[in-house]
Structure formats: structure tokens, C-alpha cells
CSV table of C-alpha atoms and ligand atoms in Angstrom, one decimal:
chain,number,residue,atom,x,y,z
A,6,UNK,CA,87.7,69.7,83.1
A,7,UNK,CA,86.5,66.2,83.8
A,8,UNK,CA,85.1,64.7,80.6
A,9,UNK,CA,81.9,63.4,82.1
A,10,UNK,CA,81.2,66.9,83.3
A,11,UNK,CA,80.9,68.5,79.9
A,12,UNK,CA,77.4,69.3,79.1
A,13,UNK,CA,76.5,71.4,76.1
A,14,UNK,CA,74.0,74.1,76.6
A,15,UNK,CA,72.2,75.5,73.5
A,16,UNK,CA,73.7,78.8,72.4
A,17,UNK,CA,70.3,80.4,72.3
A,18,UNK,CA,69.6,79.5,75.9
A,19,UNK,CA,72.4,81.6,77.4
A,20,UNK,CA,71.5,84.5,75.3
A,21,UNK,CA,67.8,84.1,76.1
A,22,UNK,CA,68.4,83.9,79.9
A,23,UNK,CA,70.6,86.9,79.7
A,24,UNK,CA,67.9,88.8,77.9
A,25,UNK,CA,65.3,87.8,80.4
A,26,UNK,CA,67.5,89.1,83.2
A,27,UNK,CA,67.9,92.4,81.4
A,28,UNK,CA,64.2,92.9,80.9
A,29,UNK,CA,62.6,93.4,84.3
A,30,UNK,CA,59.4,94.6,82.7
A,31,UNK,CA,58.9,91.2,81.4
A,32,UNK,CA,58.8,89.7,84.8
A,33,UNK,CA,57.3,92.4,87.0
A,34,UNK,CA,54.1,94.3,86.3
A,35,UNK,CA,54.5,97.9,87.2
A,36,UNK,CA,51.5,100.1,86.4
A,37,UNK,CA,52.0,99.7,82.7
A,38,UNK,CA,55.2,101.7,82.5
A,39,UNK,CA,58.2,100.2,80.8
A,40,UNK,CA,61.4,100.1,82.8
A,41,UNK,CA,63.1,102.8,80.8
A,42,UNK,CA,60.2,105.2,81.4
A,43,UNK,CA,60.8,104.7,85.1
A,44,UNK,CA,64.5,105.1,84.7
A,45,UNK,CA,64.2,108.4,82.8
A,46,UNK,CA,61.8,110.0,85.3
A,47,UNK,CA,63.9,112.1,87.7
A,48,UNK,CA,61.3,111.5,90.5
A,49,UNK,CA,62.1,107.8,90.4
A,50,UNK,CA,65.8,108.3,90.0
A,51,UNK,CA,66.4,105.8,92.8
A,52,UNK,CA,64.6,103.2,90.8
A,53,UNK,CA,66.7,104.2,87.8
A,54,UNK,CA,69.9,103.8,89.8
A,55,UNK,CA,68.9,100.5,91.1
A,56,UNK,CA,68.1,99.4,87.6
A,57,UNK,CA,71.4,100.7,86.3
A,58,UNK,CA,73.3,98.7,89.0
A,59,UNK,CA,71.2,95.7,88.2
A,60,UNK,CA,71.9,95.9,84.5
A,61,UNK,CA,75.6,96.4,85.2
A,62,UNK,CA,75.7,93.3,87.4
A,63,UNK,CA,73.7,91.2,85.0
A,64,UNK,CA,75.8,92.3,82.1
A,65,UNK,CA,79.0,91.4,83.9
A,66,UNK,CA,77.7,88.0,84.9
A,67,UNK,CA,76.3,87.3,81.4
A,68,UNK,CA,79.7,88.3,80.0
A,69,UNK,CA,81.2,85.7,82.2
A,70,UNK,CA,78.8,83.0,81.2
A,71,UNK,CA,79.1,84.1,77.6
A,72,UNK,CA,82.9,84.0,77.7
A,73,UNK,CA,82.8,80.5,79.1
A,74,UNK,CA,80.3,79.4,76.5
A,75,UNK,CA,82.3,80.9,73.6
A,76,UNK,CA,85.4,79.2,75.0
A,77,UNK,CA,83.7,75.9,74.5
A,78,UNK,CA,82.7,76.8,71.0
A,79,UNK,CA,85.8,78.6,69.8
A,80,UNK,CA,88.6,77.5,72.1
A,81,UNK,CA,91.2,79.2,69.9
A,82,UNK,CA,89.9,82.7,70.8
A,83,UNK,CA,89.7,81.9,74.4
A,84,UNK,CA,91.6,83.9,77.0
A,85,UNK,CA,91.5,83.5,80.8
A,86,UNK,CA,88.2,85.1,81.8
A,87,UNK,CA,88.3,88.1,84.0
A,88,UNK,CA,86.6,87.8,87.4
A,89,UNK,CA,83.3,89.6,87.4
A,90,UNK,CA,82.8,91.5,90.5
A,91,UNK,CA,79.1,91.8,91.2
A,92,UNK,CA,76.9,93.7,93.5
A,93,UNK,CA,74.3,91.2,94.7
A,94,UNK,CA,71.4,93.6,95.0
A,95,UNK,CA,69.3,92.0,92.3
A,96,UNK,CA,65.6,91.6,93.0
A,97,UNK,CA,64.2,88.2,93.7
A,98,UNK,CA,62.8,87.4,90.4
A,99,UNK,CA,66.1,87.9,88.6
A,100,UNK,CA,67.8,85.8,91.2
A,101,UNK,CA,65.6,83.0,89.8
A,102,UNK,CA,67.1,83.3,86.3
A,103,UNK,CA,70.5,83.8,87.7
A,104,UNK,CA,70.1,80.6,89.6
A,105,UNK,CA,69.2,78.8,86.4
A,106,UNK,CA,72.3,80.3,84.7
A,107,UNK,CA,74.6,79.6,87.5
A,108,UNK,CA,73.3,76.0,88.0
A,109,UNK,CA,74.1,75.4,84.4
A,110,UNK,CA,77.5,77.1,84.7
A,111,UNK,CA,78.3,75.1,87.8
A,112,UNK,CA,77.3,71.9,86.1
A,113,UNK,CA,80.1,72.3,83.6
A,114,UNK,CA,82.6,74.1,85.8
A,115,UNK,CA,83.6,73.7,89.4
A,116,UNK,CA,82.0,76.4,91.4
A,117,UNK,CA,81.9,77.8,94.8
A,118,UNK,CA,79.1,80.3,95.2
A,119,UNK,CA,78.7,81.7,91.7
A,120,UNK,CA,82.3,82.0,90.8
A,121,UNK,CA,84.7,79.6,89.3
A,122,UNK,CA,87.1,78.6,92.0
A,123,UNK,CA,88.7,75.4,91.0
A,124,UNK,CA,90.9,73.8,93.5
A,125,UNK,CA,93.8,72.3,91.6
A,126,UNK,CA,96.1,71.0,94.4
A,127,UNK,CA,99.0,70.5,92.0
A,128,UNK,CA,101.6,69.0,94.4
A,129,UNK,CA,104.1,68.1,91.7
A,130,UNK,CA,104.0,71.7,90.5
A,131,UNK,CA,104.4,72.9,94.1
A,132,UNK,CA,107.4,70.7,94.7
A,133,UNK,CA,109.0,71.9,91.4
A,134,UNK,CA,108.5,75.5,92.1
A,135,UNK,CA,109.6,75.3,95.7
A,136,UNK,CA,112.9,73.7,94.6
A,137,UNK,CA,113.5,75.8,91.6
A,138,UNK,CA,112.2,79.3,92.3
A,139,UNK,CA,112.8,79.6,96.0
A,140,UNK,CA,116.4,80.2,96.9
A,141,UNK,CA,118.3,79.5,100.1
A,142,UNK,CA,115.4,78.0,102.0
A,143,UNK,CA,115.9,74.3,102.3
A,144,UNK,CA,114.0,74.1,105.6
A,145,UNK,CA,111.0,76.1,104.5
A,146,UNK,CA,110.9,74.1,101.3
A,147,UNK,CA,110.9,70.8,103.0
A,148,UNK,CA,108.6,71.6,105.9
A,149,UNK,CA,106.0,73.3,103.7
A,150,UNK,CA,105.9,70.6,101.1
A,151,UNK,CA,105.7,67.9,103.7
A,152,UNK,CA,102.9,69.6,105.7
A,153,UNK,CA,100.8,70.5,102.7
A,154,UNK,CA,101.2,67.2,101.0
A,155,UNK,CA,100.4,65.3,104.2
A,156,UNK,CA,97.4,67.5,104.9
A,157,UNK,CA,95.9,67.3,101.4
A,158,UNK,CA,96.4,63.5,101.2
A,159,UNK,CA,93.9,63.0,104.1
A,160,UNK,CA,90.3,63.4,102.9
A,161,UNK,CA,89.1,64.5,106.4
A,162,UNK,CA,91.9,66.0,108.4
A,163,UNK,CA,91.4,66.3,112.2
A,164,UNK,CA,92.0,70.1,112.2
A,165,UNK,CA,93.0,72.8,109.8
A,166,UNK,CA,96.6,73.2,108.8
A,167,UNK,CA,98.2,76.1,110.5
A,168,UNK,CA,101.7,77.3,109.6
A,169,UNK,CA,103.6,80.2,110.9
A,170,UNK,CA,106.3,81.7,108.6
A,171,UNK,CA,109.2,83.6,110.3
A,172,UNK,CA,112.1,85.5,108.9
A,173,UNK,CA,113.5,88.8,107.8
A,174,UNK,CA,112.0,90.8,105.1
A,175,UNK,CA,112.7,89.6,101.6
A,176,UNK,CA,113.5,86.0,102.5
A,177,UNK,CA,110.5,84.6,100.6
A,178,UNK,CA,107.5,84.4,103.0
A,179,UNK,CA,105.2,86.2,100.6
A,180,UNK,CA,106.8,84.5,97.6
A,181,UNK,CA,106.1,81.0,99.0
A,182,UNK,CA,102.5,82.1,99.8
A,183,UNK,CA,102.0,83.0,96.2
A,184,UNK,CA,103.5,79.7,95.0
A,185,UNK,CA,101.2,77.8,97.3
A,186,UNK,CA,98.1,79.7,96.2
A,187,UNK,CA,99.1,79.2,92.6
A,188,UNK,CA,99.3,75.5,92.9
A,189,UNK,CA,96.4,74.9,95.1
A,190,UNK,CA,93.9,77.1,93.2
A,191,UNK,CA,93.4,77.7,89.6
A,192,UNK,CA,93.2,81.5,90.1
A,193,UNK,CA,95.9,81.6,92.7
A,194,UNK,CA,95.7,84.5,95.1
A,195,UNK,CA,92.8,85.9,93.1
A,196,UNK,CA,90.7,82.8,93.9
A,197,UNK,CA,87.6,83.3,95.9
A,198,UNK,CA,88.9,80.6,98.2
A,199,UNK,CA,92.0,82.6,99.2
A,200,UNK,CA,91.7,85.5,101.6
A,201,UNK,CA,94.7,87.7,102.4
A,202,UNK,CA,94.7,90.0,105.4
A,203,UNK,CA,97.5,92.5,106.0
A,204,UNK,CA,97.4,93.8,109.5
A,205,UNK,CA,98.2,97.4,108.8
A,206,UNK,CA,95.9,97.5,105.9
A,207,UNK,CA,92.9,95.6,107.0
A,208,UNK,CA,93.0,96.2,110.8
A,209,UNK,CA,94.7,99.5,111.2
A,210,UNK,CA,92.7,101.1,114.0
A,211,UNK,CA,92.4,99.5,117.4
A,212,UNK,CA,89.2,101.4,118.2
A,213,UNK,CA,87.4,99.5,115.4
A,214,UNK,CA,88.5,96.1,116.6
A,215,UNK,CA,85.0,94.9,117.4
A,216,UNK,CA,84.0,95.6,113.9
A,217,UNK,CA,87.0,93.9,112.5
A,218,UNK,CA,86.2,90.9,114.7
A,219,UNK,CA,82.7,90.5,113.3
A,220,UNK,CA,83.9,91.0,109.8
A,221,UNK,CA,86.7,88.6,110.1
A,222,UNK,CA,84.5,85.9,111.6
A,223,UNK,CA,82.0,86.3,108.9
A,224,UNK,CA,84.6,86.3,106.1
A,225,UNK,CA,86.3,83.1,107.4
A,226,UNK,CA,83.0,81.4,107.8
A,227,UNK,CA,81.6,82.3,104.4
A,228,UNK,CA,84.8,81.4,102.6
A,229,UNK,CA,85.0,78.0,104.2
A,230,UNK,CA,81.3,77.4,103.6
A,231,UNK,CA,81.9,78.1,99.9
A,232,UNK,CA,85.2,76.4,99.4
A,233,UNK,CA,85.9,73.9,102.1
A,234,UNK,CA,89.6,74.0,101.4
A,235,UNK,CA,90.1,77.7,101.9
A,236,UNK,CA,93.4,79.5,102.4
A,237,UNK,CA,93.7,82.3,104.8
A,238,UNK,CA,96.9,84.4,104.9
A,239,UNK,CA,97.7,86.8,107.8
A,240,UNK,CA,100.6,89.0,106.7
A,241,UNK,CA,102.3,91.1,109.4
A,242,UNK,CA,100.9,88.7,112.0
A,243,UNK,CA,103.0,90.4,114.7
A,244,UNK,CA,100.8,93.4,114.3
A,245,UNK,CA,97.4,91.5,114.6
A,246,UNK,CA,95.5,92.9,117.6
A,247,UNK,CA,95.2,90.3,120.4
A,248,UNK,CA,91.5,90.1,120.3
A,249,UNK,CA,91.5,89.2,116.6
A,250,UNK,CA,93.9,86.4,117.3
A,251,UNK,CA,91.4,85.2,119.9
A,252,UNK,CA,88.7,85.4,117.4
A,253,UNK,CA,90.6,83.0,115.1
A,254,UNK,CA,91.2,80.5,117.9
A,255,UNK,CA,87.9,78.5,117.6
A,256,UNK,CA,88.5,78.1,113.8
A,257,UNK,CA,91.9,76.6,114.4
A,258,UNK,CA,90.9,74.6,117.4
A,259,UNK,CA,87.7,72.9,116.8
A,260,UNK,CA,86.7,70.9,113.8
A,261,UNK,CA,83.3,72.5,113.4
A,262,UNK,CA,81.9,75.8,114.5
A,263,UNK,CA,78.2,76.0,114.1
A,264,UNK,CA,77.3,74.2,110.9
A,265,UNK,CA,80.6,74.8,109.2
A,266,UNK,CA,83.4,72.4,109.0
A,267,UNK,CA,86.9,74.1,109.1
A,268,UNK,CA,89.0,71.0,109.0
A,269,UNK,CA,90.1,71.4,105.4
A,270,UNK,CA,91.1,75.1,105.7
A,271,UNK,CA,94.7,76.3,105.7
A,272,UNK,CA,95.9,79.2,107.8
A,273,UNK,CA,99.2,81.0,107.2
A,274,UNK,CA,100.7,83.5,109.6
A,275,UNK,CA,103.6,85.6,108.2
A,276,UNK,CA,105.8,87.7,110.4
A,277,UNK,CA,109.3,88.8,111.0
A,278,UNK,CA,109.2,87.7,114.6
A,279,UNK,CA,112.2,85.5,115.5
A,280,UNK,CA,114.1,86.8,112.4
A,281,UNK,CA,117.0,87.8,114.6
A,282,UNK,CA,117.4,84.5,116.3
A,283,UNK,CA,117.2,82.7,113.0
A,284,UNK,CA,120.0,84.9,111.7
A,285,UNK,CA,122.1,84.4,114.8
A,286,UNK,CA,121.8,80.6,114.5
A,287,UNK,CA,122.8,80.7,110.8
A,288,UNK,CA,125.6,83.1,111.4
A,289,UNK,CA,127.2,81.0,114.1
A,290,UNK,CA,126.7,77.9,111.9
A,291,UNK,CA,128.5,79.5,109.0
A,292,UNK,CA,131.3,80.9,111.2
A,293,UNK,CA,131.8,77.3,112.5
A,294,UNK,CA,132.6,76.4,108.9
A,295,UNK,CA,129.5,74.2,108.4
A,296,UNK,CA,127.2,74.5,105.3
A,297,UNK,CA,123.8,76.1,105.8
A,298,UNK,CA,122.0,73.2,104.1
A,299,UNK,CA,123.0,71.1,107.1
A,300,UNK,CA,120.9,73.1,109.5
A,301,UNK,CA,117.9,71.0,110.6
A,302,UNK,CA,114.5,71.9,112.0
A,303,UNK,CA,115.7,70.4,115.3
A,304,UNK,CA,118.5,72.9,115.4
A,305,UNK,CA,116.2,75.9,114.8
A,306,UNK,CA,112.6,75.3,115.6
A,307,UNK,CA,112.9,75.1,119.4
A,308,UNK,CA,114.9,78.2,119.6
A,309,UNK,CA,112.6,80.0,117.3
A,310,UNK,CA,109.5,79.0,119.3
A,311,UNK,CA,111.2,80.0,122.6
A,312,UNK,CA,112.0,83.4,121.1
A,313,UNK,CA,108.5,84.0,119.9
A,314,UNK,CA,107.0,83.0,123.3
A,315,UNK,CA,109.5,85.2,125.1
A,316,UNK,CA,109.5,88.5,123.2
A,317,UNK,CA,107.5,90.7,125.4
A,318,UNK,CA,106.1,93.2,123.0
A,319,UNK,CA,104.3,91.0,120.6
A,320,UNK,CA,100.7,89.8,120.7
A,321,UNK,CA,101.3,86.8,118.5
A,322,UNK,CA,103.7,85.1,120.9
A,323,UNK,CA,101.4,85.8,123.8
A,324,UNK,CA,98.3,84.6,122.0
A,325,UNK,CA,96.6,81.4,122.8
A,326,UNK,CA,97.4,80.2,119.3
A,327,UNK,CA,101.1,79.8,120.2
A,328,UNK,CA,100.6,78.9,123.9
A,329,UNK,CA,98.0,76.1,123.1
A,330,UNK,CA,100.0,74.6,120.3
A,331,UNK,CA,97.5,75.4,117.7
A,332,UNK,CA,100.3,76.1,115.2
A,333,UNK,CA,101.5,73.0,113.4
A,334,UNK,CA,104.9,74.3,112.4
A,335,UNK,CA,107.1,77.4,112.9
A,336,UNK,CA,108.8,77.7,109.6
A,337,UNK,CA,112.1,79.5,109.6
A,338,UNK,CA,113.1,81.5,106.6
A,339,UNK,CA,116.9,81.9,106.6
A,340,UNK,CA,118.8,85.1,105.8
A,341,UNK,CA,120.0,85.2,102.2
A,342,UNK,CA,123.6,85.4,101.1
A,343,UNK,CA,125.3,87.0,98.1
A,344,UNK,CA,124.9,83.9,95.8
A,345,UNK,CA,121.2,83.7,96.6
A,346,UNK,CA,120.7,87.3,95.6
A,347,UNK,CA,122.4,86.6,92.3
A,348,UNK,CA,119.9,83.8,91.7
A,349,UNK,CA,117.0,86.1,92.4
A,350,UNK,CA,118.5,88.6,90.0
A,351,UNK,CA,118.8,85.9,87.4
A,352,UNK,CA,115.2,84.9,87.9
A,353,UNK,CA,114.1,88.5,87.5
A,354,UNK,CA,115.9,88.8,84.2
A,355,UNK,CA,114.6,85.5,82.9
A,356,UNK,CA,111.1,86.4,84.1
A,357,UNK,CA,111.1,89.4,81.8
A,358,UNK,CA,112.8,87.6,78.9
A,359,UNK,CA,115.8,89.8,79.3
A,360,UNK,CA,119.5,88.9,78.5
A,361,UNK,CA,122.0,89.0,81.4
A,362,UNK,CA,125.6,88.3,82.0
A,363,UNK,CA,127.4,86.9,85.0
A,364,UNK,CA,128.8,90.4,85.4
A,365,UNK,CA,125.4,92.0,85.5
A,366,UNK,CA,124.2,89.6,88.2
A,367,UNK,CA,127.3,90.6,90.3
A,368,UNK,CA,126.5,94.2,89.8
A,369,UNK,CA,122.9,93.8,91.0
A,370,UNK,CA,124.0,91.8,94.0
A,371,UNK,CA,126.6,94.3,94.9
A,372,UNK,CA,124.1,97.1,95.1
A,373,UNK,CA,122.5,95.6,98.2
A,374,UNK,CA,123.6,96.2,101.8
A,375,UNK,CA,125.0,93.2,103.7
A,376,UNK,CA,125.1,92.6,107.4
A,377,UNK,CA,126.4,92.1,110.1
A,378,UNK,CA,128.9,94.9,110.0
A,379,UNK,CA,131.9,92.7,110.2
A,380,UNK,CA,131.0,89.6,108.3
A,381,UNK,CA,128.7,91.2,105.6
A,382,UNK,CA,127.1,87.8,105.0
A,383,UNK,CA,123.4,88.4,104.7
A,384,UNK,CA,121.4,90.7,102.5
A,385,UNK,CA,119.5,93.2,104.7
A,386,UNK,CA,116.7,93.4,102.2
A,387,UNK,CA,116.8,89.7,101.2
A,388,UNK,CA,115.6,89.5,97.6
A,389,UNK,CA,113.1,92.3,98.0
A,390,UNK,CA,112.9,94.8,95.2
A,391,UNK,CA,115.5,93.0,93.0
A,392,UNK,CA,113.1,93.2,90.1
A,393,UNK,CA,113.0,97.0,90.4
A,394,UNK,CA,116.8,97.1,90.6
A,395,UNK,CA,117.4,95.3,87.4
A,396,UNK,CA,115.7,98.1,85.6
A,397,UNK,CA,118.9,100.0,85.9
A,398,UNK,CA,120.7,97.4,83.8
A,399,UNK,CA,118.3,97.3,80.9
A,400,UNK,CA,119.8,98.1,77.5
B,510,NAG,C1,101.3,71.2,87.8
B,510,NAG,O1,102.3,72.3,87.7
B,510,NAG,C2,103.3,72.1,86.8
B,510,NAG,C3,104.3,73.2,87.0
B,510,NAG,O2,103.7,74.4,87.2
B,510,NAG,C4,102.7,72.0,85.4
B,510,NAG,O3,103.6,71.8,84.4
B,510,NAG,C5,101.6,70.9,85.3
B,510,NAG,O4,101.0,70.9,84.1
B,510,NAG,C6,100.6,71.1,86.4
B,510,NAG,N1,99.7,70.0,86.5
B,510,NAG,C7,98.4,70.1,86.4
B,510,NAG,C8,97.7,68.8,86.5
B,510,NAG,O5,97.9,71.1,86.4
């Protein structure tokens, strides 16, 4: 917290405002009946339900403010607050008190909407994590760090940052996304500024695509309105319906749409498209006796892009996003080799404070399947599900 930002609020005031919010009768005259009379009467059950919801919502919010307040008073007892999820169906009069509370809350914390969503942009942390926790991805590490650092160093970029991650499953696309979110936002992927869409989960039925379009547009707009620097992640991008890709185009293309400025937003597309061509390039490279760390973006990116444009059966390659160069970088994730799998296993043990030996790491790495058939160089699953596999080696 910035020191100049700290403003103490009398203890009683938080409690008092919360109390006001919980007493609708105090603010709304209703034929002389108290609110619990109305709540008890079955004929006005609807009112009772609304009231219950309202109390639940207010209680959750007050708990949050209270937690923050008590953190200031008794920092030693302070844990990370849980995010309150609220149903914004409160009547107008209580909105007024909520506004007073949230204005106070936002005067001492950084807010978007009513939630805390601090943007941390910890580039040092990002750099450290990408170099220590991500294995076997020298290209992704370099390109992502450079792009993000460059993008964030400009106060008003010309357009949003759009990166497309490509590679086999388990090579670290989701892992990097998490690292990014963790270092750009205090609450990481949980932040209100971060929206993750998984094609098969969020857009499963083609016949509802019109509904998805509207929802997506609204969600992108609202998030950027609240946060400015918002992060949107589209996992399984190869399965995004074409018309949804078109829906996204204006956001990636123009600086502003309507009243909202999208230039500080970040869009990530994750897919396994082009994974085979990446693997082929790396395989040939290794067979020629060169080290994989010598592969450069110039060796890979043009072939990757050509492959994405060419593969007939995918929407992503055929979308205007790719054709009109709206994507800043195609980031290749290379296939992982035996020694990378060992590193992932080591991290998994360390992450759970468990002892390991070199022998155990070998045992874990040997459980996986390696391809191609002859060379057996690359883990078919990457580092996926390593943390489940180490369960077998627990004492
Ligand atoms: C940035 O991240 C690093 C590593 O996670 C951490 O040690 C450091 O305290 C962070 N810096 C800030 C300003 O949060």
C-alpha cells in the first residue's frame, strides 16, 4: 500500500454502516411492519427471500470490509481475505450505504468496481519465475518476458498485447499463464481483472453461439472498463467457434470501442496448433547434433505461422486475427525431454516439502511415454500430471 493512501476510518463507522445496511426498516417505511414480520409471513415469502439474499450479500461484503479493517488494526491475525461473491440485487437505498462503504474501502485500497484487484506488474518476479520454474522453454521465456515488459513500460500502448501460445500438451502454456497472472495481479488468476475462457467449457454448443457472442462482448467490455489492464485467456483456442473469433477482432484491432479503451488489455490464445511442426523442427535440430537452446525465433516462428495458416480444419488459422496480423507473437513451446521431466518432478517434490533422491526423479521420469517411436526423445505428456505421479513415491 502506498503510505499516502492510508486513511484510518473509525472502527464504529464500519460497524454502523454495516448495521444500517442490515436494517432495511430503518430506511424504508413499509406500513408499520418490521422487516422480520414481513419475512415470516408466507404470503410475502418473495419479500422474505429477497431480504435473505440481501442480508447474505451485505453480510459477505461487511465481512470483507471488516476483515480489511481488522487487518489494519491487528495485522498479526491477518490472513488473505476471501473474495466475497455477491449478488447485486440490493435495493437502491442500500446501494447508497454500500457506496459510502466502498468509497472508503477504495480510498485505502486499490479497487476496480467494488473488489480489490490490485495490479502488481512485478516484472522482476516474472523474470525470476520464468527462468527458474519453467523448464526447457528458452524461446517462450524470452519472447514473453520481452513482450510483456515492453508492453507494460509504455503508459499508453497503441494496441492491446496479443500473444498466441503453441505447443503440445504439458509443455507449459497454462503454467506460464498462471505465472503471468500471479505477477501482474495480486490475486493472480482469481483477480477480477483476469478472465479465462476454455472453449469446450464456456462455448460448448454451436447453436448458442449468438448468446456466447453477446456474453463475451459484454464480459470483455466490463472487465476492461473496471480494470484497464485486463488479462483475457482463451484456452483451447483451436476450438473457438469462428464467429467468436470475429467478435474479438474489434477489441484487438482498434484502440477504443465505444467509450472503452482496450489498449492496455492483454489477450492470450493457448492451443496445440502447430505442435507437430515445432516438434519436427526440434527433432531435426537435435538429430543434427545441435543444442536446443540454439534454436531461435527466426528458425521457428515463420514455419509455425505458415503451419497455422495452412491447416485446413482449424478456425483459428483461418480467422482474421491471424490473417490480419493482429497477433503480436506466435510463441512456440518446445517438446520436453527426459531431463526436463526430472526437473518438473523435482519441483513437484519441493513444492510439497517432500524429500527426494536422484533415483526417485529417474523413476518418475521413466514412467512417462517418450516419442517418436525410434528416438524416444520427447515426453508425450510433457510435464502434465507429474504432481499426481509423485504420489506413488511418497513414504
Ligand atoms: C516480485 O516477485 C518476487 C518473486 O516472486 C518477490 O520476491 C518480490 O517481493 C516481488 N516484488 C514485489 C514488489 O511484490
